mmCIF file of C-alpha atoms in Angstrom:
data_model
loop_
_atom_site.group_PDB
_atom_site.id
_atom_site.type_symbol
_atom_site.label_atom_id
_atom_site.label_comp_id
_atom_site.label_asym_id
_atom_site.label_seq_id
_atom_site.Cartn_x
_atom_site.Cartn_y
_atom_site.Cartn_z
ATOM 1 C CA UNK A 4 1.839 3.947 -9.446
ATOM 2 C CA UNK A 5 3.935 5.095 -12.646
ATOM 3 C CA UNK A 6 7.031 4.027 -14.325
ATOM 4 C CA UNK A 7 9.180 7.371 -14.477
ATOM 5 C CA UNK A 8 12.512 6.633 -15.577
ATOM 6 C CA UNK A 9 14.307 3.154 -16.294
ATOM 7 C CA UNK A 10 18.151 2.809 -16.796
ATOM 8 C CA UNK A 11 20.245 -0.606 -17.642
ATOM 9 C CA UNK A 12 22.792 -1.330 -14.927
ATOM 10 C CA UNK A 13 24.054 -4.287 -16.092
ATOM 11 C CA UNK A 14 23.245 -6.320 -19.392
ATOM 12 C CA UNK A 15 24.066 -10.198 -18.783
ATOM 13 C CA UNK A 16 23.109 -13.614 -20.703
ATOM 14 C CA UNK A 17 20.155 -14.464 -18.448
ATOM 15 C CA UNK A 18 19.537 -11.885 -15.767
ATOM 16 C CA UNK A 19 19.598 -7.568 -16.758
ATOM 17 C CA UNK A 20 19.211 -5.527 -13.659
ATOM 18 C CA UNK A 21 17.824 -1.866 -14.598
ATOM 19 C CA UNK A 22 16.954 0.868 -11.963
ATOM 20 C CA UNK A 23 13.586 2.345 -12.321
ATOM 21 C CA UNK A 24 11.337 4.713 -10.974
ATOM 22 C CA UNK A 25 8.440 4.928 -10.049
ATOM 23 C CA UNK A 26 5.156 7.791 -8.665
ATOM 24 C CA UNK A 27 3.063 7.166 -6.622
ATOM 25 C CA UNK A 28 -0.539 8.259 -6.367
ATOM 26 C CA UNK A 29 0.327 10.103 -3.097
ATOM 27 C CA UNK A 30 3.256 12.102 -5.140
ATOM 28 C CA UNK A 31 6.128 10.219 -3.974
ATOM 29 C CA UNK A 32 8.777 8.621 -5.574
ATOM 30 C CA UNK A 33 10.708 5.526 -5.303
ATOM 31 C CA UNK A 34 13.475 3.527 -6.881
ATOM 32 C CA UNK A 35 13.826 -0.131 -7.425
ATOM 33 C CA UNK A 36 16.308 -2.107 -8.463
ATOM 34 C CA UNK A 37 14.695 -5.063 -10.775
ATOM 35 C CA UNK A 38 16.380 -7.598 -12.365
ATOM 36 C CA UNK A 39 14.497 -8.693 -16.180
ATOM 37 C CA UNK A 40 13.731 -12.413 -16.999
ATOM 38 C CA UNK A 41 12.012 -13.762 -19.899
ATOM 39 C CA UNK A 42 9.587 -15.425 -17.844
ATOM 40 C CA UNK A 43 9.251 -19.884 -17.821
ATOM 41 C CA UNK A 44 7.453 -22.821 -18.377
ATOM 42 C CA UNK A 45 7.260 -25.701 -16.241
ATOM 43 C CA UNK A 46 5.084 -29.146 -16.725
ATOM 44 C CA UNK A 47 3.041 -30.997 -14.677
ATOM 45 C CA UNK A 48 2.856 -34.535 -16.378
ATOM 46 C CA UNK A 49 1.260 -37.597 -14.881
ATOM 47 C CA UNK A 50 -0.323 -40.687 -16.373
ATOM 48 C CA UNK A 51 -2.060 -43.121 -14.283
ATOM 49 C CA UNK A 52 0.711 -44.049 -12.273
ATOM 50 C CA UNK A 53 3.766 -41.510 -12.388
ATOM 51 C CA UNK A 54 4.314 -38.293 -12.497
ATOM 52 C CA UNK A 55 7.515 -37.485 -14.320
ATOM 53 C CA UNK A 56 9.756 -35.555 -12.582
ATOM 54 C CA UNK A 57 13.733 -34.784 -13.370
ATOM 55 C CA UNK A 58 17.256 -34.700 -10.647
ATOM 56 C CA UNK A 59 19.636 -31.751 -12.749
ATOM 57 C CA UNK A 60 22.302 -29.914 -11.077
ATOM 58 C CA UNK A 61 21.301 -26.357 -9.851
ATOM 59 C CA UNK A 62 24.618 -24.620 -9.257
ATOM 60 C CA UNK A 63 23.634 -21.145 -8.185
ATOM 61 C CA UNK A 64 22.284 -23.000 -4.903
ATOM 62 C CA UNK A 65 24.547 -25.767 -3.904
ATOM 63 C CA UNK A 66 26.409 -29.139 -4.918
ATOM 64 C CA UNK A 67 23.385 -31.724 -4.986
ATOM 65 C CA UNK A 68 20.878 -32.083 -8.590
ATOM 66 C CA UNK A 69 17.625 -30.853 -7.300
ATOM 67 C CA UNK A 70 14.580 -32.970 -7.786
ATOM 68 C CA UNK A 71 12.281 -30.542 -10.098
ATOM 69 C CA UNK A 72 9.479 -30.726 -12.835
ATOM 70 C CA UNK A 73 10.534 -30.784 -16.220
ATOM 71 C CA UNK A 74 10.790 -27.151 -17.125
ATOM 72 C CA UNK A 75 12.716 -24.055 -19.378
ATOM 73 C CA UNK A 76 13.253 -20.519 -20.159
ATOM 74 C CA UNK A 77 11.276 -18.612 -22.476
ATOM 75 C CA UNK A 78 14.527 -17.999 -24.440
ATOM 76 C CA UNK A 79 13.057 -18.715 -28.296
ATOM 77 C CA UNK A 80 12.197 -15.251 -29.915
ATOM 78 C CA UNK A 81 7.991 -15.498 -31.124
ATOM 79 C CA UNK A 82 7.462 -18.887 -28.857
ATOM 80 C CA UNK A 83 4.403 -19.182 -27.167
ATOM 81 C CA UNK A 84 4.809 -20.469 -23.559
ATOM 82 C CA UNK A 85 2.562 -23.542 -24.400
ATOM 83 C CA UNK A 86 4.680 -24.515 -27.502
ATOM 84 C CA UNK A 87 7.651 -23.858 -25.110
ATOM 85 C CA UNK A 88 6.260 -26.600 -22.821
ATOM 86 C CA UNK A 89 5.980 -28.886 -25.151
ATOM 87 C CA UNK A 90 9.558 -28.782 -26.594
ATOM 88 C CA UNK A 91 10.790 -29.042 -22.836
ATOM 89 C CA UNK A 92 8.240 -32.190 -22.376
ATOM 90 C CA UNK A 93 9.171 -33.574 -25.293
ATOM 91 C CA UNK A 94 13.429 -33.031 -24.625
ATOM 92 C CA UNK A 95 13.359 -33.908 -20.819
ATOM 93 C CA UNK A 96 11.157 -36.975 -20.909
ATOM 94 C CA UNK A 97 10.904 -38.092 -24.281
ATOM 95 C CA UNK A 98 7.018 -37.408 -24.002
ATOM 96 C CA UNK A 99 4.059 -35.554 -25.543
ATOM 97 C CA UNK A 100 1.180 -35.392 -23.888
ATOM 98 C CA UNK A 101 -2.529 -35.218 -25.643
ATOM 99 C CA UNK A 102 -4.201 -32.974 -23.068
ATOM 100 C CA UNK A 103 -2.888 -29.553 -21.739
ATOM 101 C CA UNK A 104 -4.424 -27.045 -19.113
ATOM 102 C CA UNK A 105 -2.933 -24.397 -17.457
ATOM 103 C CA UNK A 106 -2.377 -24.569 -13.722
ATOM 104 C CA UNK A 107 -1.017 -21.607 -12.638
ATOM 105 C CA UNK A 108 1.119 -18.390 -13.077
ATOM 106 C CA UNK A 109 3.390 -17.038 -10.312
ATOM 107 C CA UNK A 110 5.988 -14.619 -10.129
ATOM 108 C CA UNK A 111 9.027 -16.375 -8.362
ATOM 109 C CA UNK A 112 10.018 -13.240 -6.565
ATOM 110 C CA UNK A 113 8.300 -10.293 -7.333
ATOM 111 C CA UNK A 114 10.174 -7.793 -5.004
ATOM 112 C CA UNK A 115 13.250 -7.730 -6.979
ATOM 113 C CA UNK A 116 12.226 -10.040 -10.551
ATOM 114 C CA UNK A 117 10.598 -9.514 -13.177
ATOM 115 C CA UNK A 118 10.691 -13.824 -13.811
ATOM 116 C CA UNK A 119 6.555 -15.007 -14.559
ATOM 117 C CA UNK A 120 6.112 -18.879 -14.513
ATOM 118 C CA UNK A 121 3.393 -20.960 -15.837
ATOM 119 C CA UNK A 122 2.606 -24.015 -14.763
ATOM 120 C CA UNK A 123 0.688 -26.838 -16.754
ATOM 121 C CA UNK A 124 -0.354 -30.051 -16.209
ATOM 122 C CA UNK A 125 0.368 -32.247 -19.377
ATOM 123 C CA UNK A 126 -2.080 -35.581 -19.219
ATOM 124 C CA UNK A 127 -2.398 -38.188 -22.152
ATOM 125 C CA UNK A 128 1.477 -38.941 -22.291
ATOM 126 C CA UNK A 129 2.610 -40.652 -25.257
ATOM 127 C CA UNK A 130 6.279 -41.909 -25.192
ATOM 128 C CA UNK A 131 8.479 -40.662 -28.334
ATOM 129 C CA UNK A 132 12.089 -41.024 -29.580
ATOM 130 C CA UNK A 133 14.269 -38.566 -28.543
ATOM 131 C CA UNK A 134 18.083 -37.518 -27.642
ATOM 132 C CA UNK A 135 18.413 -36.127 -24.640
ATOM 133 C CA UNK A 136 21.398 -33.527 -25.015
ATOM 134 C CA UNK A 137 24.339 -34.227 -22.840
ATOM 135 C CA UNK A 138 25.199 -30.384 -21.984
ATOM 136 C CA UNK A 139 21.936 -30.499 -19.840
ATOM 137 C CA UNK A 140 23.374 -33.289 -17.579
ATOM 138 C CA UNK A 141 19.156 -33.991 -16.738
ATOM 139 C CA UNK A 142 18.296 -37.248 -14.991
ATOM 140 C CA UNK A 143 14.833 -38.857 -15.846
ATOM 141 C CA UNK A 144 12.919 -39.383 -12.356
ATOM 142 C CA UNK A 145 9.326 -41.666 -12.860
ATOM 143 C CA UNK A 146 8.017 -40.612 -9.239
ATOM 144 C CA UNK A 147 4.956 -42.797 -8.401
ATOM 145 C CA UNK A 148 1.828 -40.860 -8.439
ATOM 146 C CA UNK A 149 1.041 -42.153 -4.829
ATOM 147 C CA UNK A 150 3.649 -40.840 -3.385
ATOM 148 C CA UNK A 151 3.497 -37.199 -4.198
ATOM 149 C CA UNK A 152 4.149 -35.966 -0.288
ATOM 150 C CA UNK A 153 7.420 -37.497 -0.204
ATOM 151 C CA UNK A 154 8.266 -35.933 -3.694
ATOM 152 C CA UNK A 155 6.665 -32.308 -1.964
ATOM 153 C CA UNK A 156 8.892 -33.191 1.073
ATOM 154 C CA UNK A 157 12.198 -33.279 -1.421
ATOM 155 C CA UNK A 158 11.250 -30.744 -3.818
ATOM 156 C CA UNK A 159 12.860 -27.455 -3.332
ATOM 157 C CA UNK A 160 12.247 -24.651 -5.591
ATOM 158 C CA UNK A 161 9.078 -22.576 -6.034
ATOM 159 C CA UNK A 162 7.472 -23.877 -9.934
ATOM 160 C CA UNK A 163 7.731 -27.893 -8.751
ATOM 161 C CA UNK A 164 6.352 -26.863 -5.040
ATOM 162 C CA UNK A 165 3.537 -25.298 -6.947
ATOM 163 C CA UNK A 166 2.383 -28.064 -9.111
ATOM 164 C CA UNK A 167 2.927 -30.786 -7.540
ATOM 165 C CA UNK A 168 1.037 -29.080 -4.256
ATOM 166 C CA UNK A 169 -1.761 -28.286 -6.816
ATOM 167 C CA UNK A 170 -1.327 -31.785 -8.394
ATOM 168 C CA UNK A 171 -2.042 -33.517 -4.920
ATOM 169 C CA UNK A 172 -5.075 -31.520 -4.106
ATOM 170 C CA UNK A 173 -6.700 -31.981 -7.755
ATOM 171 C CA UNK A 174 -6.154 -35.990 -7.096
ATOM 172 C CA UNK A 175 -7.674 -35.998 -3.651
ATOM 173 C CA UNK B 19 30.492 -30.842 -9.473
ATOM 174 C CA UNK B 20 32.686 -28.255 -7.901
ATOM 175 C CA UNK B 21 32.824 -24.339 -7.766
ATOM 176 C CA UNK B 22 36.566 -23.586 -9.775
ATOM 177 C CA UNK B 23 36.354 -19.594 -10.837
ATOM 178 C CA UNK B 24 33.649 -16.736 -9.254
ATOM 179 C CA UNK B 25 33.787 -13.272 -10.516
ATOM 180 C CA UNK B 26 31.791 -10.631 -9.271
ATOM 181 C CA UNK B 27 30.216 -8.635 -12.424
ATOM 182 C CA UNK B 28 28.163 -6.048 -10.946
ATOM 183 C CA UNK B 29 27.086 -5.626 -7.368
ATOM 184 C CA UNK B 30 23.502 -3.832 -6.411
ATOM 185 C CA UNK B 31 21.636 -2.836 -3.443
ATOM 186 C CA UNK B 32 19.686 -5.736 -3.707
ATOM 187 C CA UNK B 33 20.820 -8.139 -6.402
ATOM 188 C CA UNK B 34 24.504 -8.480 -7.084
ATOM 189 C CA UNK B 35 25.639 -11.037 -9.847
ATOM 190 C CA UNK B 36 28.141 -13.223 -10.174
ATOM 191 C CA UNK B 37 30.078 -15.075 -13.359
ATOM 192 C CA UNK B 38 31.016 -18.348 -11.856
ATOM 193 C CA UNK B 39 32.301 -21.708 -13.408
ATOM 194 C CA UNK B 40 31.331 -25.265 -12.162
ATOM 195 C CA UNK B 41 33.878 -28.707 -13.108
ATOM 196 C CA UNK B 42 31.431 -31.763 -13.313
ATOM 197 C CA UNK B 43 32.271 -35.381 -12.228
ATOM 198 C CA UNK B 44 33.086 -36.333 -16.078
ATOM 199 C CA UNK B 45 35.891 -33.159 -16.260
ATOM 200 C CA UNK B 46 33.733 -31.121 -18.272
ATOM 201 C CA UNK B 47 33.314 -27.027 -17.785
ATOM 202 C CA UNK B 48 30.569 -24.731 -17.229
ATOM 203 C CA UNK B 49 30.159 -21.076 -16.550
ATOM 204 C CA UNK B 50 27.093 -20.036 -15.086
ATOM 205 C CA UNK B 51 25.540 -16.878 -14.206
ATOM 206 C CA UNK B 52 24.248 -16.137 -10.867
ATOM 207 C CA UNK B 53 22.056 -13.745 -9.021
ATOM 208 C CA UNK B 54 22.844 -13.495 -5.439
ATOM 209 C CA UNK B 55 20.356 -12.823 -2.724
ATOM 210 C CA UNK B 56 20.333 -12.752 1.119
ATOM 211 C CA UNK B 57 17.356 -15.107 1.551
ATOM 212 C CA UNK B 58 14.169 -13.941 2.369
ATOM 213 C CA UNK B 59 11.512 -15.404 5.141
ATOM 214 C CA UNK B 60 7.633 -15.354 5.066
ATOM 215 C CA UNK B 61 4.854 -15.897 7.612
ATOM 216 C CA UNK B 62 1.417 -17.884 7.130
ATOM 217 C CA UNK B 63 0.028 -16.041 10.506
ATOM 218 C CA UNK B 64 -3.575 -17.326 11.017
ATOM 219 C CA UNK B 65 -6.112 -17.434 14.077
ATOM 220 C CA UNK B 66 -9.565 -19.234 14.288
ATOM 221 C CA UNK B 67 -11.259 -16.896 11.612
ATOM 222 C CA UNK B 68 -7.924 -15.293 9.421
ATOM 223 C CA UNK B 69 -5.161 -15.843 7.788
ATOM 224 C CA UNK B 70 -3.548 -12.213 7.515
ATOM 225 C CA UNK B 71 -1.758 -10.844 4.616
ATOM 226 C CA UNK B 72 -1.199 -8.274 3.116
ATOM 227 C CA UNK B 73 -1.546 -6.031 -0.188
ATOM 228 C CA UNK B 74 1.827 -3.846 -1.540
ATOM 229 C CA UNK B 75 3.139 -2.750 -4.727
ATOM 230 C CA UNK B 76 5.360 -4.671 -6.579
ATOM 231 C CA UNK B 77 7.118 -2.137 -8.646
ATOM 232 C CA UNK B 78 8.690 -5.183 -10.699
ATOM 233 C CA UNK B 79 6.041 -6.742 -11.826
ATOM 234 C CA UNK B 80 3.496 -4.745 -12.179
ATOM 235 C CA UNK B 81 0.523 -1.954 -11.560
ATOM 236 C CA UNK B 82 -1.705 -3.649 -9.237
ATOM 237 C CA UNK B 83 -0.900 -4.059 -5.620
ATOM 238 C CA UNK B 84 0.149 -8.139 -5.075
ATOM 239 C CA UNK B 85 -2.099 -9.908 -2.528
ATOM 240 C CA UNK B 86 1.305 -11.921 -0.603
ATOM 241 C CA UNK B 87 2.000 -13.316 2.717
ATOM 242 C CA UNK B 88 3.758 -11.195 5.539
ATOM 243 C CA UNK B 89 7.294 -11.752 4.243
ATOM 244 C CA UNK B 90 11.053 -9.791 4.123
ATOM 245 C CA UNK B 91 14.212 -10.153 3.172
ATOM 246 C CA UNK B 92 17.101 -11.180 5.508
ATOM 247 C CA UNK B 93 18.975 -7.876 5.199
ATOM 248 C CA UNK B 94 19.902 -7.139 9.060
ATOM 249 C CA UNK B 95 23.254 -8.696 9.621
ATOM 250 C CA UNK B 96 23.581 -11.500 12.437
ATOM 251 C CA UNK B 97 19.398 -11.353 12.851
ATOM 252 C CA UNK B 98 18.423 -15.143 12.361
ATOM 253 C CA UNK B 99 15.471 -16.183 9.993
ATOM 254 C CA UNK B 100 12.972 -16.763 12.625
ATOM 255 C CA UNK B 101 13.313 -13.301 14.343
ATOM 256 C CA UNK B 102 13.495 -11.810 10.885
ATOM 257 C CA UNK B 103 9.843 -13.378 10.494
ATOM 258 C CA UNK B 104 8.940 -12.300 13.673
ATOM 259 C CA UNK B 105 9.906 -8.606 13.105
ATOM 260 C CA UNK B 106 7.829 -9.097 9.787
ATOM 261 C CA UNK B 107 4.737 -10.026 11.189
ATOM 262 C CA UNK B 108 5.058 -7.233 14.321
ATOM 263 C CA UNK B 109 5.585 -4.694 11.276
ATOM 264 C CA UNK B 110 3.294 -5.506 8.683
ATOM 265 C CA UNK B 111 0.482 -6.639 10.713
ATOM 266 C CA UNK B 112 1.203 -6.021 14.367
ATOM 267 C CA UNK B 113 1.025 -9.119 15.632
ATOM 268 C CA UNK B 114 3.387 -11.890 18.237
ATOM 269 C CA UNK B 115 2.922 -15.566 17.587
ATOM 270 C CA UNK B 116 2.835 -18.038 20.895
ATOM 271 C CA UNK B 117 3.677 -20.486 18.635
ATOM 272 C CA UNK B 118 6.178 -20.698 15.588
ATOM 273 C CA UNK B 119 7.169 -23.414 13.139
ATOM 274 C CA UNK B 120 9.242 -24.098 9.778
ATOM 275 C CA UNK B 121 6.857 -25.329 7.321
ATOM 276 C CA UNK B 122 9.097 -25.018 4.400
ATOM 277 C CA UNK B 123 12.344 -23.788 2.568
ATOM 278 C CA UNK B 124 12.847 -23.439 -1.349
ATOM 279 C CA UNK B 125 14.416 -21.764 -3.779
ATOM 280 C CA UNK B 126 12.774 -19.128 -6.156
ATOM 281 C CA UNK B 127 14.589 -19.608 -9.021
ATOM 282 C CA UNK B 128 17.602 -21.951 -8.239
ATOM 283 C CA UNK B 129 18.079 -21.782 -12.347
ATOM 284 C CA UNK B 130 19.578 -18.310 -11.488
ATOM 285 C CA UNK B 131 19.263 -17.018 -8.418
ATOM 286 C CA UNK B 132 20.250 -18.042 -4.704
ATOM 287 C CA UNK B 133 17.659 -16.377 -2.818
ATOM 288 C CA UNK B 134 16.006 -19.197 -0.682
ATOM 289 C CA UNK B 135 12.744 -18.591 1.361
ATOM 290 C CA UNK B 136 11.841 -19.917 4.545
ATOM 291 C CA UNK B 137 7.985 -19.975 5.004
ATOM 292 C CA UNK B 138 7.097 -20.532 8.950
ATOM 293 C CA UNK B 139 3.655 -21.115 10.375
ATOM 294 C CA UNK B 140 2.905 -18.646 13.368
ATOM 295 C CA UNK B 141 -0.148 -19.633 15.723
ATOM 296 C CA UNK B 142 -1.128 -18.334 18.688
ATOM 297 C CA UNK B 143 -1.299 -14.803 17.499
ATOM 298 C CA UNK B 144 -1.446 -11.685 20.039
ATOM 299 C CA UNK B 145 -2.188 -7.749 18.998
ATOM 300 C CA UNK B 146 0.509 -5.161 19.604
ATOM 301 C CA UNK B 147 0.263 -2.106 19.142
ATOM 302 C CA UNK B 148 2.507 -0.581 16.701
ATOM 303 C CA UNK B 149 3.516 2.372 14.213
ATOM 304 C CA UNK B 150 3.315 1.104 10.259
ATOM 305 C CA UNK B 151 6.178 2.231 8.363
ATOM 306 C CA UNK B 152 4.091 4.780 5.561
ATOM 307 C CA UNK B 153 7.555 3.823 3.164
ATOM 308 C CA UNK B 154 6.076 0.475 2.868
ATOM 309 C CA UNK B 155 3.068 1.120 1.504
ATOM 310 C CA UNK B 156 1.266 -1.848 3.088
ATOM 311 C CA UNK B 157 -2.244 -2.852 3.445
ATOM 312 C CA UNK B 158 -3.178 -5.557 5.979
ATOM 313 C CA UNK B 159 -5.842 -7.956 4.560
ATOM 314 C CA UNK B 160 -7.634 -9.659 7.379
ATOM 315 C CA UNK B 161 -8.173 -13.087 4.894
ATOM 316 C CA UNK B 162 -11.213 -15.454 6.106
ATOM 317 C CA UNK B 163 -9.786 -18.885 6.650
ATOM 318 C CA UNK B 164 -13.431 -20.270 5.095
ATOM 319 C CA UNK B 165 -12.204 -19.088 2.008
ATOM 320 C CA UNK B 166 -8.538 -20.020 1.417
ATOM 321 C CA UNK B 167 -9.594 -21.205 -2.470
ATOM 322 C CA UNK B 168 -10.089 -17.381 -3.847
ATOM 323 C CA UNK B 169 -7.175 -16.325 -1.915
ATOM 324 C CA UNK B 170 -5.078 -19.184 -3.737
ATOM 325 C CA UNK B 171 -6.295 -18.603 -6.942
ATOM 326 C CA UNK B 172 -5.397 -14.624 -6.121
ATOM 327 C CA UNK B 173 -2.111 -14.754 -5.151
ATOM 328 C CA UNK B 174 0.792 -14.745 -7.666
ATOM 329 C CA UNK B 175 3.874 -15.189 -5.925
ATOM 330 C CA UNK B 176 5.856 -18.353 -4.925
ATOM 331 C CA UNK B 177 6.072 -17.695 -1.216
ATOM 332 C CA UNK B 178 2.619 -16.584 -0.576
ATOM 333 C CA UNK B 179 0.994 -19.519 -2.932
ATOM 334 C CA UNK B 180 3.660 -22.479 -1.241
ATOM 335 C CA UNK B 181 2.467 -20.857 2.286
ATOM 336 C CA UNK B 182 -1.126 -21.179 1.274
ATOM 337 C CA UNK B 183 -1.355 -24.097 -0.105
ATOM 338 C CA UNK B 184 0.353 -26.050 2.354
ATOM 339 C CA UNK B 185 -2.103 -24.192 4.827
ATOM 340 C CA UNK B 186 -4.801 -25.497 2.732
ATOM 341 C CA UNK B 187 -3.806 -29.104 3.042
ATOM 342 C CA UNK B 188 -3.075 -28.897 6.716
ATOM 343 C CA UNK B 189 -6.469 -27.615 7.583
ATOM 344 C CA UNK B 190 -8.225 -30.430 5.246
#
């Protein structure tokens, strides 16, 4: 499969939608509409009992904050991903952690989206002074570490599905 | 918080977007774009030995074929989600399901996007004959249930890996 031709629909502050092209190895051609993200971080971080999660207000998909790991757009110019995640730790929680692995990357929906996340787990949390900032209207949530199913049970979008499903079967 | 203003900014065959602006409980303003989406379903289909998915191109994100579950978008007016994922699993791997249940609903990317998925569990599975639809491009991947840890660590998309891993944990 080859990229033929790609043309900008629309240019907007988070999402661009282009129309491309593409060949494939039998000859034929198809086009798809894709819409570009820079791609995401989100963070995994437990100590030895919590794992700190955040409630913020998700208004593409309804009225109620979703409960969600603490998380952010690739949106810095020349940040790495991993630096990324630690700015978000560090500005959602008020944390840095001394131990980082990566968990997992996932496309959130690769039939239309270009979006990539990746997923670490933070461990060694040390609590620091911070500010959160008011425009992001984020809600601090210590969930106790033994009771990740109900957290999986609330949970409803695909990056804190993902790590806190991976989270549960690393601690079993 | 409460929907005031939606404009429509550019409308797709797949992805239309929308400029729309939220009033919060403290009478403060925010505009916020959003990617709108039909909702999609997908189908962890397994018997005694398999788990069946399948292999397509992903034309957004990518060169390789994407190792996903049986899934498709909710794009036939009227058709509810669970015959949508029924018609999924007849076309992509041509097989009924006795038995059917919800194992979960999220949102991709609720930062920016509605689309919400509804993963179901189909047991119970019966052959039928049928015609695959050479636009699709699909390869069905008989998956052995022994070994749902490579197929976990393969996947890269938040349906397939949600659908999986909750498999995983139900069969522990």
């Amino acid at each position: 499969m080859k990229r033929i031709a790609s043309r900008v629909e629309y240019e907007g502050s988070i999402a661009t939608v282009r129309i491309d092209e593409f060949r494939y190895a039998d000859g034929s051609t198809a086009k798809r509409q894709i819409v570009t993200h820079p791609g995401a971080v989100a963070v995994v971080a437990h100590d030895d009992e919590h794992v700190w999660l955040v409630r913020q207000p998700r208004e593409a998909v309804g009225e109620e904050a979703l409960l969600e790991l603490p998380a952010g757009k690739l949106d810095v110019p020349g940040e790495l991903p991993l630096d990324c995640a630690r700015r978000e730790l560090l500005e959602e929680i008020g944390k840095q952690a001394m131990q980082w692995r990566e968990l997992k990357r996932f496309f959130t929906s690769p039939g239309f989206a270009e979006e990539e996340v990746i997923v670490y787990l933070a461990t060694g949390l040390v609590g620091v002074e911070h500010e959160p900032d008011p425009e992001e209207r984020i809600e601090i949530v210590p969930w106790p570490l033994a009771e990740l199913d109900p957290a999986i049970e609330e949970c409803a979008d695909s990056k804190s599905l993902i790590g806190l499903l991976i989270l549960r079967s690393l601690l079993r």
